[in-house]
C-alpha cells in the first residue's frame, strides 16, 4: 500500500508525524501505527520510510509536509543541533502544533528549545525514551516527558502507544535531567553486576546461576534507597541501620576476594575511598546515605 503526502493540509486531531527514522524513530512510528494513529513519516534518506509506508504510514515529500500533517510532531534525530537545523526553516508551520522532542540532549538544551518554541508560537514537550527500540510499545517502558502541561494532557493518549508516559512537570529540562541520572544509575548497576559476575565466575559460578540472586538483591537495595531518599533531602543521616564505618570494614572483604582472584579492584576501591573520606570527616556512625556529600563536594 502506498500513501501520498498531501501538501500542507490541516492536521487531523490525534495525527502524528515522526521526523527521523533511525532505529528508534522507526520503532516510534511503528508503535503509533500499531495503535491506529494516522502517522506521517519523513527522513533525509527517503528509502528509510519504505517499510513504514508498506505498513500504512504516509510518506511526506518534504519536512514542511511532515510538520503540517501532524497534530503532534515527534522528532528523534542525532542531537539538538540537528533538530534546529531541520526545523528552523519550517518553524512557521509548527505554529499551533506540539513538538515532542525525543532526541537525547542536556537539560540546558531542552530549556533553550522550550524558549525557542515559545518564541515561535508552538507547544513543546521534551522527552526521554527509557528503553531500546525493541522495548517501544511495552507498557513497562517509561517515556519521560517535561514541558507544557497542556500539551502533555492533550497528547498523553498518543504517547501511551510508545510506553508509559511519565509527566515530570513544566520545567522542560527535567526529562533530560532524569534521563542522565537514570543512565548513570544503570551504568553503575551494570558495573557492579559485571564485577560481581567476574568475581564469582573465577570460582566456577556461572553468571546464569548468580544473576537471579543479584536481581532479588536489587529489590532489597531498592528498599534501602526508599529509606535513604528522605535523608538525602533533609541532609540528616541517622545511623540506625548499618553505618558507614561498618560498611567500610565490609568493603575490605570485597577487595581481598577480588585481589585473590585477579579481578580488577578499581570499582571497590572507589567505594572504599568514598566511605573512608566520610569516616575521616567524622561521620562514620551515620548511615550510608551520608556518602552523597562526597558527590556533592561538601
C-alpha positions as a Python dict, from the first residue, in 0.01 Angstrom:
ca = {
    (1, 'X'): (0, 0, 0),
    (2, 'X'): (138, 341, -91),
    (3, 'X'): (26, 668, 64),
    (4, 'X'): (93, 1002, -99),
    (5, 'X'): (157, 1313, 107),
    (6, 'X'): (-94, 1598, 63),
    (7, 'X'): (82, 1932, 63),
    (8, 'X'): (37, 2133, 384),
    (9, 'X'): (-313, 2006, 463),
    (10, 'X'): (-456, 2079, 811),
    (11, 'X'): (-361, 1811, 1061),
    (12, 'X'): (-637, 1583, 1185),
    (13, 'X'): (-688, 1552, 1560),
    (14, 'X'): (-467, 1284, 1707),
    (15, 'X'): (-247, 1256, 1399),
    (16, 'X'): (126, 1213, 1449),
    (17, 'X'): (426, 1296, 1235),
    (18, 'X'): (761, 1127, 1302),
    (19, 'X'): (1077, 1302, 1182),
    (20, 'X'): (1391, 1090, 1189),
    (21, 'X'): (1373, 721, 1101),
    (22, 'X'): (1677, 564, 1257),
    (23, 'X'): (1624, 255, 1469),
    (24, 'X'): (1446, 446, 1744),
    (25, 'X'): (1245, 674, 1516),
    (26, 'X'): (1126, 378, 1311),
    (27, 'X'): (1022, 196, 1628),
    (28, 'X'): (826, 504, 1740),
    (29, 'X'): (646, 525, 1406),
    (30, 'X'): (565, 153, 1413),
    (31, 'X'): (413, 188, 1761),
    (32, 'X'): (192, 478, 1651),
    (33, 'X'): (75, 275, 1352),
    (34, 'X'): (4, -27, 1572),
    (35, 'X'): (-210, 197, 1793),
    (36, 'X'): (-416, 307, 1491),
    (37, 'X'): (-276, 660, 1472),
    (38, 'X'): (-259, 842, 1140),
    (39, 'X'): (118, 855, 1108),
    (40, 'X'): (321, 1062, 864),
    (41, 'X'): (693, 994, 836),
    (42, 'X'): (993, 1180, 697),
    (43, 'X'): (1366, 1116, 682),
    (44, 'X'): (1655, 1277, 497),
    (45, 'X'): (1703, 943, 321),
    (46, 'X'): (1354, 872, 180),
    (47, 'X'): (1416, 497, 145),
    (48, 'X'): (1417, 461, 522),
    (49, 'X'): (1042, 524, 514),
    (50, 'X'): (966, 243, 268),
    (51, 'X'): (891, -30, 522),
    (52, 'X'): (672, 204, 727),
    (53, 'X'): (477, 314, 421),
    (54, 'X'): (410, -51, 346),
    (55, 'X'): (261, -80, 695),
    (56, 'X'): (31, 216, 637),
    (57, 'X'): (234, 527, 715),
    (58, 'X'): (208, 836, 496),
    (59, 'X'): (535, 940, 334),
    (60, 'X'): (589, 1316, 347),
    (61, 'X'): (755, 1462, 40),
    (62, 'X'): (918, 1737, 247),
    (63, 'X'): (978, 1820, 609),
    (64, 'X'): (723, 2102, 577),
    (65, 'X'): (463, 1847, 465),
    (66, 'X'): (555, 1625, 757),
    (67, 'X'): (515, 1905, 1010),
    (68, 'X'): (186, 2017, 858),
    (69, 'X'): (38, 1669, 870),
    (70, 'X'): (85, 1610, 1241),
    (71, 'X'): (-119, 1736, 1532),
    (72, 'X'): (186, 1622, 1729),
    (73, 'X'): (526, 1633, 1560),
    (74, 'X'): (768, 1380, 1710),
    (75, 'X'): (1134, 1431, 1629),
    (76, 'X'): (1408, 1178, 1710),
    (77, 'X'): (1739, 1262, 1545),
    (78, 'X'): (2110, 1268, 1632),
    (79, 'X'): (2122, 1575, 1855),
    (80, 'X'): (1959, 1910, 1931),
    (81, 'X'): (2166, 2085, 1668),
    (82, 'X'): (2010, 1856, 1408),
    (83, 'X'): (1663, 1934, 1543),
    (84, 'X'): (1717, 2305, 1490),
    (85, 'X'): (1880, 2254, 1151),
    (86, 'X'): (1578, 2059, 1032),
    (87, 'X'): (1300, 2264, 1190),
    (88, 'X'): (1422, 2624, 1179),
    (89, 'X'): (1333, 2656, 808),
    (90, 'X'): (975, 2536, 874),
    (91, 'X'): (923, 2690, 1214),
    (92, 'X'): (622, 2885, 1087),
    (93, 'X'): (441, 2560, 1004),
    (94, 'X'): (486, 2442, 1362),
    (95, 'X'): (272, 2729, 1495),
    (96, 'X'): (-29, 2592, 1681),
    (97, 'X'): (111, 2239, 1695),
    (98, 'X'): (305, 2046, 1959),
    (99, 'X'): (666, 1944, 1908),
    (100, 'X'): (760, 1632, 2103),
    (101, 'X'): (1139, 1617, 2105),
    (102, 'X'): (1264, 1266, 2187),
    (103, 'X'): (1621, 1349, 2086),
    (104, 'X'): (1884, 1290, 2355),
    (105, 'X'): (2044, 1602, 2498),
    (106, 'X'): (2119, 1804, 2809),
    (107, 'X'): (1872, 1983, 3040),
    (108, 'X'): (2015, 2314, 2922),
    (109, 'X'): (1949, 2229, 2557),
    (110, 'X'): (1593, 2125, 2642),
    (111, 'X'): (1524, 2454, 2819),
    (112, 'X'): (1668, 2650, 2528),
    (113, 'X'): (1444, 2453, 2291),
    (114, 'X'): (1137, 2528, 2503),
    (115, 'X'): (1217, 2901, 2487),
    (116, 'X'): (1266, 2873, 2108),
    (117, 'X'): (926, 2703, 2076),
    (118, 'X'): (753, 2965, 2291),
    (119, 'X'): (903, 3239, 2075),
    (120, 'X'): (753, 3083, 1764),
    (121, 'X'): (406, 3002, 1897),
    (122, 'X'): (406, 2626, 1932),
    (123, 'X'): (390, 2393, 2230),
    (124, 'X'): (693, 2194, 2338),
    (125, 'X'): (744, 1865, 2518),
    (126, 'X'): (1090, 1731, 2580),
    (127, 'X'): (1116, 1358, 2631),
    (128, 'X'): (1348, 1073, 2712),
    (129, 'X'): (1282, 717, 2598),
    (130, 'X'): (1397, 486, 2876),
    (131, 'X'): (1431, 174, 2665),
    (132, 'X'): (1594, 46, 2347),
    (133, 'X'): (1394, 21, 2021),
    (134, 'X'): (1265, -334, 2091),
    (135, 'X'): (1105, -205, 2413),
    (136, 'X'): (895, 62, 2240),
    (137, 'X'): (525, -9, 2285),
    (138, 'X'): (563, -206, 2608),
    (139, 'X'): (359, -63, 2898),
    (140, 'X'): (660, -114, 3128),
    (141, 'X'): (881, 120, 2920),
    (142, 'X'): (898, 471, 3063),
    (143, 'X'): (863, 771, 2832),
    (144, 'X'): (976, 1064, 3045),
    (145, 'X'): (812, 1394, 2949),
    (146, 'X'): (856, 1751, 3065),
    (147, 'X'): (732, 2084, 2936),
    (148, 'X'): (386, 2221, 2861),
    (149, 'X'): (129, 2061, 3096),
    (150, 'X'): (-149, 2134, 2847),
    (151, 'X'): (43, 1968, 2565),
    (152, 'X'): (111, 1662, 2779),
    (153, 'X'): (-256, 1630, 2870),
    (154, 'X'): (-358, 1669, 2505),
    (155, 'X'): (-114, 1410, 2369),
    (156, 'X'): (-83, 1169, 2659),
    (157, 'X'): (-300, 908, 2491),
    (158, 'X'): (-89, 919, 2175),
    (159, 'X'): (234, 894, 2376),
    (160, 'X'): (92, 590, 2558),
    (161, 'X'): (137, 399, 2231),
    (162, 'X'): (512, 417, 2300),
    (163, 'X'): (507, 304, 2663),
    (164, 'X'): (417, 463, 2996),
    (165, 'X'): (424, 845, 2965),
    (166, 'X'): (561, 994, 3287),
    (167, 'X'): (488, 1364, 3338),
    (168, 'X'): (777, 1532, 3523),
    (169, 'X'): (629, 1880, 3519),
    (170, 'X'): (655, 2213, 3345),
    (171, 'X'): (1035, 2254, 3352),
    (172, 'X'): (1131, 2129, 3007),
    (173, 'X'): (1479, 2030, 3126),
    (174, 'X'): (1363, 1767, 3374),
    (175, 'X'): (1321, 1479, 3127),
    (176, 'X'): (1684, 1515, 3014),
    (177, 'X'): (1799, 1560, 3374),
    (178, 'X'): (1623, 1243, 3490),
    (179, 'X'): (1750, 1064, 3180),
    (180, 'X'): (2115, 1140, 3255),
    (181, 'X'): (2073, 1049, 3622),
    (182, 'X'): (1897, 722, 3544),
    (183, 'X'): (2155, 626, 3282),
    (184, 'X'): (2430, 688, 3537),
    (185, 'X'): (2245, 460, 3777),
    (186, 'X'): (2212, 194, 3507),
    (187, 'X'): (2583, 200, 3425),
    (188, 'X'): (2672, 181, 3795),
    (189, 'X'): (2444, -120, 3842),
    (190, 'X'): (2583, -287, 3530),
    (191, 'X'): (2939, -228, 3650),
    (192, 'X'): (2864, -371, 3994),
    (193, 'X'): (2693, -675, 3843),
    (194, 'X'): (2976, -736, 3596),
    (195, 'X'): (3237, -707, 3871),
    (196, 'X'): (3040, -949, 4088),
    (197, 'X'): (2992, -1193, 3799),
    (198, 'X'): (3365, -1183, 3730),
    (199, 'X'): (3438, -1242, 4099),
    (200, 'X'): (3214, -1547, 4143),
    (201, 'X'): (3299, -1672, 3797),
    (202, 'X'): (3661, -1734, 3899),
    (203, 'X'): (3529, -1995, 4142),
    (204, 'X'): (3321, -2157, 3868),
    (205, 'X'): (2983, -1994, 3940),
    (206, 'X'): (2803, -1928, 3608),
    (207, 'X'): (2655, -1583, 3558),
    (208, 'X'): (2324, -1754, 3487),
    (209, 'X'): (2323, -1903, 3838),
    (210, 'X'): (2438, -1584, 4012),
    (211, 'X'): (2213, -1334, 3835),
    (212, 'X'): (1871, -1442, 3975),
    (213, 'X'): (2004, -1378, 4325),
    (214, 'X'): (2153, -1047, 4210),
    (215, 'X'): (1812, -937, 4080),
    (216, 'X'): (1646, -1046, 4405),
    (217, 'X'): (1907, -848, 4599),
    (218, 'X'): (1836, -536, 4392),
    (219, 'X'): (1479, -543, 4525),
    (220, 'X'): (1620, -518, 4876),
    (221, 'X'): (1859, -243, 4765),
    (222, 'X'): (1559, -54, 4629),
    (223, 'X'): (1410, -61, 4978),
    (224, 'X'): (1729, 93, 5116),
    (225, 'X'): (1704, 368, 4856),
    (226, 'X'): (1348, 449, 4963),
    (227, 'X'): (1468, 470, 5324),
    (228, 'X'): (1762, 693, 5238),
    (229, 'X'): (1584, 933, 4998),
    (230, 'X'): (1422, 1143, 5277),
    (231, 'X'): (1762, 1157, 5450),
    (232, 'X'): (1920, 1298, 5134),
    (233, 'X'): (1652, 1567, 5108),
    (234, 'X'): (1684, 1660, 5475),
    (235, 'X'): (2067, 1630, 5484),
    (236, 'X'): (2027, 1426, 5803),
    (237, 'X'): (2171, 1074, 5814),
    (238, 'X'): (2078, 884, 6132),
    (239, 'X'): (2289, 571, 6157),
    (240, 'X'): (2009, 345, 6276),
    (241, 'X'): (2097, 75, 6025),
    (242, 'X'): (2441, -33, 5900),
    (243, 'X'): (2670, 268, 5945),
    (244, 'X'): (2935, 391, 5704),
    (245, 'X'): (3206, 258, 5939),
    (246, 'X'): (3055, -89, 5935),
    (247, 'X'): (3028, -89, 5557),
    (248, 'X'): (3386, 39, 5522),
    (249, 'X'): (3503, -273, 5705),
    (250, 'X'): (3288, -491, 5480),
    (251, 'X'): (3424, -347, 5156),
    (252, 'X'): (3772, -466, 5255),
    (253, 'X'): (3644, -824, 5220),
    (254, 'X'): (3538, -748, 4864),
    (255, 'X'): (3881, -603, 4788),
    (256, 'X'): (4057, -905, 4939),
    (257, 'X'): (3845, -1150, 4742),
    (258, 'X'): (3898, -955, 4422),
    (259, 'X'): (4275, -939, 4459),
    (260, 'X'): (4295, -1308, 4542),
    (261, 'X'): (4114, -1390, 4217),
    (262, 'X'): (4292, -1142, 3992),
    (263, 'X'): (3974, -938, 3943),
    (264, 'X'): (4011, -564, 3878),
    (265, 'X'): (3975, -372, 4206),
    (266, 'X'): (3911, -19, 4078),
    (267, 'X'): (3537, -27, 4142),
    (268, 'X'): (3553, -149, 4505),
    (269, 'X'): (3846, 87, 4563),
    (270, 'X'): (3619, 376, 4463),
    (271, 'X'): (3358, 257, 4713),
    (272, 'X'): (3622, 225, 4985),
    (273, 'X'): (3770, 569, 4916),
    (274, 'X'): (3430, 742, 4935),
    (275, 'X'): (3346, 564, 5260),
    (276, 'X'): (3691, 629, 5407),
    (277, 'X'): (3663, 1001, 5337),
    (278, 'X'): (3322, 1004, 5506),
    (279, 'X'): (3460, 829, 5814),
    (280, 'X'): (3766, 1059, 5820),
    (281, 'X'): (3536, 1361, 5820),
    (282, 'X'): (3382, 1238, 6147),
    (283, 'X'): (3066, 1077, 6011),
    (284, 'X'): (3143, 707, 6043),
    (285, 'X'): (2836, 647, 6260),
    (286, 'X'): (2599, 797, 6005),
    (287, 'X'): (2401, 596, 5753),
    (288, 'X'): (2550, 513, 5415),
    (289, 'X'): (2338, 792, 5269),
    (290, 'X'): (2595, 1038, 5412),
    (291, 'X'): (2831, 938, 5126),
    (292, 'X'): (2626, 1165, 4898),
    (293, 'X'): (2818, 1456, 5047),
    (294, 'X'): (3130, 1323, 4872),
    (295, 'X'): (2946, 1352, 4539),
    (296, 'X'): (2816, 1696, 4636),
    (297, 'X'): (3172, 1806, 4705),
    (298, 'X'): (3094, 1904, 5062),
}
